[in-house]
Amino acid sequence: MLTQTAVPAVRSGSFKRPAMQVPPPPRNHELGSPVDLMGAPMSFARNAEIYGESEPAEYLYKVLSGTVRTYKVLTDGRRQVGGFYVAGDIFGLETGAEHTFSAEAITECKVLVIKRSTLMALAERDHEVARALWTITGGELRRSQSHIMLLIKSAQERVASFLLEMATRISAGNAVELPMSRQDIADYLGLTIETVSRTLTILENAATIELSSSRRIVLRNRPALNRLNA
Amino acid sequence: MLTQTAVPAVRSGSFKRPAMQVPPPPRNHELGSPVDLMGAPMSFARNAEIYGESEPAEYLYKVLSGTVRTYKVLTDGRRQVGGFYVAGDIFGLETGAEHTFSAEAITECKVLVIKRSTLMALAERDHEVARALWTITGGELRRSQSHIMLLIKSAQERVASFLLEMATRISAGNAVELPMSRQDIADYLGLTIETVSRTLTILENAATIELSSSRRIVLRNRPALNRLNA
DNA sequence: CGACCATTTGATATGGATCAAGCGATGTGG
DNA sequence: CCACATCGCTTGATCCATATCAAATGGTCG
C-alpha cells in the first residue's frame, strides 16, 4: 500500500492507563470450586516470570485478574508468544514433567497457584476432576491448532483474527482494551511490530476499527473483520 | 495471500506404490492391549477420506500400517496439513464433539477404528485408560505447539526440522522413505511446493542430504540439519 | 522540562510466492 | 514395444508482502 493520505488519525484524548484492572467476574472455566479451594492466590508484578520453559511443571495456574502470556524463545532470540490468558483461564497445565513454554505477567496480576500432585490425587478419586483436566488440555490443543491456522494467513488476516479473538475474550461492547504491547501482539502473530502497527493503521483508515488510543481499539465494522478472518 | 494448494480436487486414482508398505512393528503408544482388542481393523485406499472436519467425533483411530494426514482447508482453498501419522500413532481423538481436522490416507493403509463412547466408558472405571487418553491429547498439544514454532522459521529451517522429525519417526538408518508428496510437505510447512523443492535442492548441493529419488532422502550431515533446526 | 519507552511512519531490501516452462518416470493405447 | 499423455517434481524469471533499517512522534513519569 502507498502512503494513504497522511491523515494523522486523530487520537482522541490522552488516556492514562491501559489497564484491565477491573476485577472481572471470574468466568469459570472447568475446575470450579474444588480447585479454587486448594489453590493459593499469588501476585505477580508486570513482566514478572511465573515459570520458565522446561522447569518441572509442579504447579498449574488460574488467572484471577490481569493478563499472562506464555512464550518460547528460539536460540537466536526469536520469540513466539503461545497465548494470552485472562481472568478465569487456566495455564501451565502439562501432561509431561516440564513446562513447554515460559509464562510471564503482562500486567500486574493475581493467579491461583495449584499444586499438580494434589490435583492428580484428586483426579484419581474423582472422575469429574479427571475429565476436567483432560478437557482443559483439549481446549489448549484446539487453541494451538487455530494458532497454526492463523500463522499461514496474511498480515491483515492475522491482525483481524487477533482483534476478533480479543473482542470475544475481553471486550466491553465493541471496545477492546488491550493489555499487551505491540511487540507481544507481533510475537503472537508471527509478524514484526512495524507490520502490526501498519496493519492497524490500514484497518483504521478503512474505518474498520478505531484506535482511540494505542491500547484501546474499537471494532467499527465486524463484518469486514470477519471477512478477513477467512 | 499465500501458499497452499487449492483442495486436492483431483485424486489420482488407484495406486499402490510409494513405499512404507513394510508392516512396521506397531510401536505401541499409549493405550495398549485394552484398545487393540476393542477396535475394528479397517482399510483405506490411497487418498480416501477417513473422516471430515466437523463431523461428530464418534471414533478415534490407531494406525496399523501406512500413513495418514490430517488437514484443514480455509474458505479460499488454502490447505494446512496438521500432521502425519504412521504405524502406532493415534489420531482423531477429541475432547469436543466434533473433529477439528479432516483425515485422509496418504498411502494404502490399515487403521484400528475405536468407538469413543466405549473407551470413555472404560475410562470411567479404569484410571489407567483415563490417564492414557489425557496423555495422548497432551502429546498432540505438544506436537501442535512445536508446529507453531516451525511456522515462524525460515524455509530452510522448516525443511530441516521436517526431515529430522521424519527421520526419528520413519527412518532406517539415515535414509528416509517419504510416504507423502511435496504438496503434502509444503502444506505441512506452510510453504509452496516450489520452495520445498528448491530448498531440498539447496540442501543437496550443500551435501547435507542426498535425494536418491524424490521420495527417498538420505541425511548426510545431521549436525548441519540440527544447526538449521535452531 | 527532559528522558525514556512505545508506537507510528518512511525508505529500502529480500525471502518466498507466483507464473511459466522443462523433465523424468510411469502407465496407456495403438 | 513404442509414441504419448500424465503426473509429480524441479528449475527459471519475476513480483510482492513483509522484514529490516532508520527516524519521527507521542505519551508517561520523575
JSON list of C-alpha atoms in Angstrom, two decimals, chain B residues 86-226:
[
{"chain": "B", "resi": 86, "resn": "VAL", "atom": "CA", "xyz": [2.31, -43.64, 10.99]},
{"chain": "B", "resi": 87, "resn": "ALA", "atom": "CA", "xyz": [2.00, -47.10, 12.48]},
{"chain": "B", "resi": 88, "resn": "GLY", "atom": "CA", "xyz": [1.41, -46.97, 16.21]},
{"chain": "B", "resi": 89, "resn": "ASP", "atom": "CA", "xyz": [0.12, -43.40, 16.18]},
{"chain": "B", "resi": 90, "resn": "ILE", "atom": "CA", "xyz": [-3.33, -42.49, 17.38]},
{"chain": "B", "resi": 91, "resn": "PHE", "atom": "CA", "xyz": [-5.33, -39.76, 15.68]},
{"chain": "B", "resi": 92, "resn": "GLY", "atom": "CA", "xyz": [-8.84, -38.38, 15.70]},
{"chain": "B", "resi": 93, "resn": "LEU", "atom": "CA", "xyz": [-9.12, -38.26, 19.48]},
{"chain": "B", "resi": 94, "resn": "GLU", "atom": "CA", "xyz": [-11.10, -35.21, 20.52]},
{"chain": "B", "resi": 95, "resn": "THR", "atom": "CA", "xyz": [-12.33, -33.77, 23.78]},
{"chain": "B", "resi": 96, "resn": "GLY", "atom": "CA", "xyz": [-15.07, -31.93, 21.93]},
{"chain": "B", "resi": 97, "resn": "ALA", "atom": "CA", "xyz": [-17.97, -33.34, 20.00]},
{"chain": "B", "resi": 98, "resn": "GLU", "atom": "CA", "xyz": [-16.52, -32.83, 16.54]},
{"chain": "B", "resi": 99, "resn": "HIS", "atom": "CA", "xyz": [-13.33, -33.49, 14.66]},
{"chain": "B", "resi": 100, "resn": "THR", "atom": "CA", "xyz": [-11.29, -30.34, 14.30]},
{"chain": "B", "resi": 101, "resn": "PHE", "atom": "CA", "xyz": [-9.40, -31.57, 11.24]},
{"chain": "B", "resi": 102, "resn": "SER", "atom": "CA", "xyz": [-10.14, -33.92, 8.38]},
{"chain": "B", "resi": 103, "resn": "ALA", "atom": "CA", "xyz": [-8.15, -37.12, 7.95]},
{"chain": "B", "resi": 104, "resn": "GLU", "atom": "CA", "xyz": [-7.10, -38.93, 4.79]},
{"chain": "B", "resi": 105, "resn": "ALA", "atom": "CA", "xyz": [-4.99, -41.93, 3.95]},
{"chain": "B", "resi": 106, "resn": "ILE", "atom": "CA", "xyz": [-1.79, -40.85, 2.23]},
{"chain": "B", "resi": 107, "resn": "THR", "atom": "CA", "xyz": [-0.93, -44.39, 1.26]},
{"chain": "B", "resi": 108, "resn": "GLU", "atom": "CA", "xyz": [-2.98, -47.53, 1.27]},
{"chain": "B", "resi": 109, "resn": "CYS", "atom": "CA", "xyz": [-3.43, -48.10, 4.97]},
{"chain": "B", "resi": 110, "resn": "LYS", "atom": "CA", "xyz": [-4.93, -50.08, 7.78]},
{"chain": "B", "resi": 111, "resn": "VAL", "atom": "CA", "xyz": [-6.24, -48.48, 10.91]},
{"chain": "B", "resi": 112, "resn": "LEU", "atom": "CA", "xyz": [-7.91, -49.68, 14.04]},
{"chain": "B", "resi": 113, "resn": "VAL", "atom": "CA", "xyz": [-11.22, -47.92, 14.48]},
{"chain": "B", "resi": 114, "resn": "ILE", "atom": "CA", "xyz": [-12.18, -47.45, 18.10]},
{"chain": "B", "resi": 115, "resn": "LYS", "atom": "CA", "xyz": [-15.51, -46.28, 19.38]},
{"chain": "B", "resi": 116, "resn": "ARG", "atom": "CA", "xyz": [-15.05, -43.31, 21.62]},
{"chain": "B", "resi": 117, "resn": "SER", "atom": "CA", "xyz": [-18.06, -43.97, 23.82]},
{"chain": "B", "resi": 118, "resn": "THR", "atom": "CA", "xyz": [-16.77, -47.44, 24.57]},
{"chain": "B", "resi": 119, "resn": "LEU", "atom": "CA", "xyz": [-13.40, -46.08, 25.51]},
{"chain": "B", "resi": 120, "resn": "MET", "atom": "CA", "xyz": [-14.94, -43.35, 27.61]},
{"chain": "B", "resi": 121, "resn": "ALA", "atom": "CA", "xyz": [-16.98, -45.90, 29.47]},
{"chain": "B", "resi": 122, "resn": "LEU", "atom": "CA", "xyz": [-13.83, -47.85, 30.10]},
{"chain": "B", "resi": 123, "resn": "ALA", "atom": "CA", "xyz": [-12.02, -44.75, 31.29]},
{"chain": "B", "resi": 124, "resn": "GLU", "atom": "CA", "xyz": [-14.82, -44.21, 33.75]},
{"chain": "B", "resi": 125, "resn": "ARG", "atom": "CA", "xyz": [-13.77, -47.37, 35.54]},
{"chain": "B", "resi": 126, "resn": "ASP", "atom": "CA", "xyz": [-10.10, -47.62, 34.71]},
{"chain": "B", "resi": 127, "resn": "HIS", "atom": "CA", "xyz": [-7.80, -44.83, 35.71]},
{"chain": "B", "resi": 128, "resn": "GLU", "atom": "CA", "xyz": [-5.03, -46.08, 33.51]},
{"chain": "B", "resi": 129, "resn": "VAL", "atom": "CA", "xyz": [-7.22, -45.63, 30.49]},
{"chain": "B", "resi": 130, "resn": "ALA", "atom": "CA", "xyz": [-8.38, -42.19, 31.57]},
{"chain": "B", "resi": 131, "resn": "ARG", "atom": "CA", "xyz": [-4.80, -41.16, 32.03]},
{"chain": "B", "resi": 132, "resn": "ALA", "atom": "CA", "xyz": [-3.78, -42.61, 28.69]},
{"chain": "B", "resi": 133, "resn": "LEU", "atom": "CA", "xyz": [-6.43, -40.53, 26.93]},
{"chain": "B", "resi": 134, "resn": "TRP", "atom": "CA", "xyz": [-5.23, -37.40, 28.63]},
{"chain": "B", "resi": 135, "resn": "THR", "atom": "CA", "xyz": [-1.64, -38.24, 27.77]},
{"chain": "B", "resi": 136, "resn": "ILE", "atom": "CA", "xyz": [-2.47, -38.71, 24.11]},
{"chain": "B", "resi": 137, "resn": "THR", "atom": "CA", "xyz": [-4.17, -35.33, 23.96]},
{"chain": "B", "resi": 138, "resn": "GLY", "atom": "CA", "xyz": [-1.19, -33.84, 25.77]},
{"chain": "B", "resi": 139, "resn": "GLY", "atom": "CA", "xyz": [1.12, -35.34, 23.19]},
{"chain": "B", "resi": 140, "resn": "GLU", "atom": "CA", "xyz": [-0.91, -33.82, 20.40]},
{"chain": "B", "resi": 141, "resn": "LEU", "atom": "CA", "xyz": [-0.77, -30.50, 22.17]},
{"chain": "B", "resi": 142, "resn": "ARG", "atom": "CA", "xyz": [3.00, -30.61, 22.29]},
{"chain": "B", "resi": 143, "resn": "ARG", "atom": "CA", "xyz": [3.16, -31.58, 18.63]},
{"chain": "B", "resi": 144, "resn": "SER", "atom": "CA", "xyz": [0.87, -28.76, 17.76]},
{"chain": "B", "resi": 145, "resn": "GLN", "atom": "CA", "xyz": [2.97, -26.33, 19.77]},
{"chain": "B", "resi": 146, "resn": "SER", "atom": "CA", "xyz": [6.16, -27.32, 18.05]},
{"chain": "B", "resi": 147, "resn": "HIS", "atom": "CA", "xyz": [4.34, -27.00, 14.76]},
{"chain": "B", "resi": 148, "resn": "ILE", "atom": "CA", "xyz": [3.73, -23.37, 15.70]},
{"chain": "B", "resi": 149, "resn": "MET", "atom": "CA", "xyz": [7.44, -22.91, 16.36]},
{"chain": "B", "resi": 150, "resn": "LEU", "atom": "CA", "xyz": [8.12, -24.41, 12.97]},
{"chain": "B", "resi": 151, "resn": "LEU", "atom": "CA", "xyz": [5.88, -21.96, 11.18]},
{"chain": "B", "resi": 152, "resn": "ILE", "atom": "CA", "xyz": [7.83, -18.94, 12.30]},
{"chain": "B", "resi": 153, "resn": "LYS", "atom": "CA", "xyz": [11.09, -20.25, 10.91]},
{"chain": "B", "resi": 154, "resn": "SER", "atom": "CA", "xyz": [12.75, -19.74, 7.52]},
{"chain": "B", "resi": 155, "resn": "ALA", "atom": "CA", "xyz": [12.13, -22.15, 4.68]},
{"chain": "B", "resi": 156, "resn": "GLN", "atom": "CA", "xyz": [15.44, -23.94, 5.18]},
{"chain": "B", "resi": 157, "resn": "GLU", "atom": "CA", "xyz": [14.81, -24.29, 8.86]},
{"chain": "B", "resi": 158, "resn": "ARG", "atom": "CA", "xyz": [11.34, -25.68, 8.29]},
{"chain": "B", "resi": 159, "resn": "VAL", "atom": "CA", "xyz": [12.53, -28.23, 5.80]},
{"chain": "B", "resi": 160, "resn": "ALA", "atom": "CA", "xyz": [15.44, -29.25, 8.02]},
{"chain": "B", "resi": 161, "resn": "SER", "atom": "CA", "xyz": [13.11, -29.64, 11.00]},
{"chain": "B", "resi": 162, "resn": "PHE", "atom": "CA", "xyz": [10.74, -31.68, 8.90]},
{"chain": "B", "resi": 163, "resn": "LEU", "atom": "CA", "xyz": [13.45, -34.02, 7.72]},
{"chain": "B", "resi": 164, "resn": "LEU", "atom": "CA", "xyz": [14.77, -34.54, 11.23]},
{"chain": "B", "resi": 165, "resn": "GLU", "atom": "CA", "xyz": [11.28, -35.20, 12.53]},
{"chain": "B", "resi": 166, "resn": "MET", "atom": "CA", "xyz": [10.62, -37.73, 9.81]},
{"chain": "B", "resi": 167, "resn": "ALA", "atom": "CA", "xyz": [13.99, -39.31, 10.41]},
{"chain": "B", "resi": 168, "resn": "THR", "atom": "CA", "xyz": [13.12, -40.01, 14.01]},
{"chain": "B", "resi": 169, "resn": "ARG", "atom": "CA", "xyz": [9.75, -41.40, 13.07]},
{"chain": "B", "resi": 170, "resn": "ILE", "atom": "CA", "xyz": [10.25, -43.45, 9.94]},
{"chain": "B", "resi": 171, "resn": "SER", "atom": "CA", "xyz": [13.92, -43.77, 9.20]},
{"chain": "B", "resi": 172, "resn": "ALA", "atom": "CA", "xyz": [16.01, -46.80, 8.54]},
{"chain": "B", "resi": 173, "resn": "GLY", "atom": "CA", "xyz": [19.44, -45.55, 9.47]},
{"chain": "B", "resi": 174, "resn": "ASN", "atom": "CA", "xyz": [19.92, -42.23, 7.74]},
{"chain": "B", "resi": 175, "resn": "ALA", "atom": "CA", "xyz": [17.58, -42.96, 4.89]},
{"chain": "B", "resi": 176, "resn": "VAL", "atom": "CA", "xyz": [14.05, -41.63, 4.99]},
{"chain": "B", "resi": 177, "resn": "GLU", "atom": "CA", "xyz": [11.42, -43.01, 2.68]},
{"chain": "B", "resi": 178, "resn": "LEU", "atom": "CA", "xyz": [8.78, -40.30, 2.47]},
{"chain": "B", "resi": 179, "resn": "PRO", "atom": "CA", "xyz": [5.23, -41.51, 2.03]},
{"chain": "B", "resi": 180, "resn": "MET", "atom": "CA", "xyz": [3.88, -38.05, 1.27]},
{"chain": "B", "resi": 181, "resn": "SER", "atom": "CA", "xyz": [4.07, -35.81, -1.77]},
{"chain": "B", "resi": 182, "resn": "ARG", "atom": "CA", "xyz": [5.85, -32.47, -2.00]},
{"chain": "B", "resi": 183, "resn": "GLN", "atom": "CA", "xyz": [2.46, -30.83, -1.84]},
{"chain": "B", "resi": 184, "resn": "ASP", "atom": "CA", "xyz": [1.71, -32.51, 1.48]},
{"chain": "B", "resi": 185, "resn": "ILE", "atom": "CA", "xyz": [5.06, -31.41, 2.82]},
{"chain": "B", "resi": 186, "resn": "ALA", "atom": "CA", "xyz": [4.52, -27.88, 1.56]},
{"chain": "B", "resi": 187, "resn": "ASP", "atom": "CA", "xyz": [1.09, -27.68, 3.16]},
{"chain": "B", "resi": 188, "resn": "TYR", "atom": "CA", "xyz": [2.51, -29.01, 6.41]},
{"chain": "B", "resi": 189, "resn": "LEU", "atom": "CA", "xyz": [5.32, -26.48, 6.43]},
{"chain": "B", "resi": 190, "resn": "GLY", "atom": "CA", "xyz": [3.28, -23.52, 5.25]},
{"chain": "B", "resi": 191, "resn": "LEU", "atom": "CA", "xyz": [5.40, -23.16, 2.10]},
{"chain": "B", "resi": 192, "resn": "THR", "atom": "CA", "xyz": [4.79, -23.71, -1.60]},
{"chain": "B", "resi": 193, "resn": "ILE", "atom": "CA", "xyz": [5.75, -26.87, -3.36]},
{"chain": "B", "resi": 194, "resn": "GLU", "atom": "CA", "xyz": [8.34, -24.90, -5.35]},
{"chain": "B", "resi": 195, "resn": "THR", "atom": "CA", "xyz": [10.02, -23.60, -2.25]},
{"chain": "B", "resi": 196, "resn": "VAL", "atom": "CA", "xyz": [10.16, -27.06, -0.72]},
{"chain": "B", "resi": 197, "resn": "SER", "atom": "CA", "xyz": [11.69, -28.43, -3.89]},
{"chain": "B", "resi": 198, "resn": "ARG", "atom": "CA", "xyz": [14.24, -25.65, -4.21]},
{"chain": "B", "resi": 199, "resn": "THR", "atom": "CA", "xyz": [15.17, -25.95, -0.56]},
{"chain": "B", "resi": 200, "resn": "LEU", "atom": "CA", "xyz": [15.78, -29.66, -0.89]},
{"chain": "B", "resi": 201, "resn": "THR", "atom": "CA", "xyz": [17.99, -28.94, -3.89]},
{"chain": "B", "resi": 202, "resn": "ILE", "atom": "CA", "xyz": [19.96, -26.40, -1.90]},
{"chain": "B", "resi": 203, "resn": "LEU", "atom": "CA", "xyz": [20.46, -28.90, 0.90]},
{"chain": "B", "resi": 204, "resn": "GLU", "atom": "CA", "xyz": [21.54, -31.50, -1.59]},
{"chain": "B", "resi": 205, "resn": "ASN", "atom": "CA", "xyz": [24.03, -29.14, -3.20]},
{"chain": "B", "resi": 206, "resn": "ALA", "atom": "CA", "xyz": [25.41, -28.44, 0.25]},
{"chain": "B", "resi": 207, "resn": "ALA", "atom": "CA", "xyz": [25.85, -32.20, 0.68]},
{"chain": "B", "resi": 208, "resn": "THR", "atom": "CA", "xyz": [23.59, -32.05, 3.71]},
{"chain": "B", "resi": 209, "resn": "ILE", "atom": "CA", "xyz": [21.20, -34.55, 2.21]},
{"chain": "B", "resi": 210, "resn": "GLU", "atom": "CA", "xyz": [21.09, -36.86, -0.77]},
{"chain": "B", "resi": 211, "resn": "LEU", "atom": "CA", "xyz": [18.00, -37.32, -2.91]},
{"chain": "B", "resi": 212, "resn": "SER", "atom": "CA", "xyz": [18.36, -40.88, -4.13]},
{"chain": "B", "resi": 213, "resn": "SER", "atom": "CA", "xyz": [14.92, -40.46, -5.58]},
{"chain": "B", "resi": 214, "resn": "SER", "atom": "CA", "xyz": [12.36, -37.77, -4.96]},
{"chain": "B", "resi": 215, "resn": "ARG", "atom": "CA", "xyz": [10.75, -39.78, -2.18]},
{"chain": "B", "resi": 216, "resn": "ARG", "atom": "CA", "xyz": [13.91, -41.24, -0.75]},
{"chain": "B", "resi": 217, "resn": "ILE", "atom": "CA", "xyz": [16.17, -38.89, 1.17]},
{"chain": "B", "resi": 218, "resn": "VAL", "atom": "CA", "xyz": [19.40, -39.73, 2.91]},
{"chain": "B", "resi": 219, "resn": "LEU", "atom": "CA", "xyz": [20.57, -37.49, 5.70]},
{"chain": "B", "resi": 220, "resn": "ARG", "atom": "CA", "xyz": [24.26, -36.98, 5.04]},
{"chain": "B", "resi": 221, "resn": "ASN", "atom": "CA", "xyz": [25.03, -34.32, 7.57]},
{"chain": "B", "resi": 222, "resn": "ARG", "atom": "CA", "xyz": [22.83, -34.31, 10.62]},
{"chain": "B", "resi": 223, "resn": "PRO", "atom": "CA", "xyz": [24.83, -31.71, 12.52]},
{"chain": "B", "resi": 224, "resn": "ALA", "atom": "CA", "xyz": [24.13, -29.28, 9.67]},
{"chain": "B", "resi": 225, "resn": "LEU", "atom": "CA", "xyz": [20.44, -30.10, 9.84]},
{"chain": "B", "resi": 226, "resn": "ASN", "atom": "CA", "xyz": [20.44, -29.73, 13.58]}
]
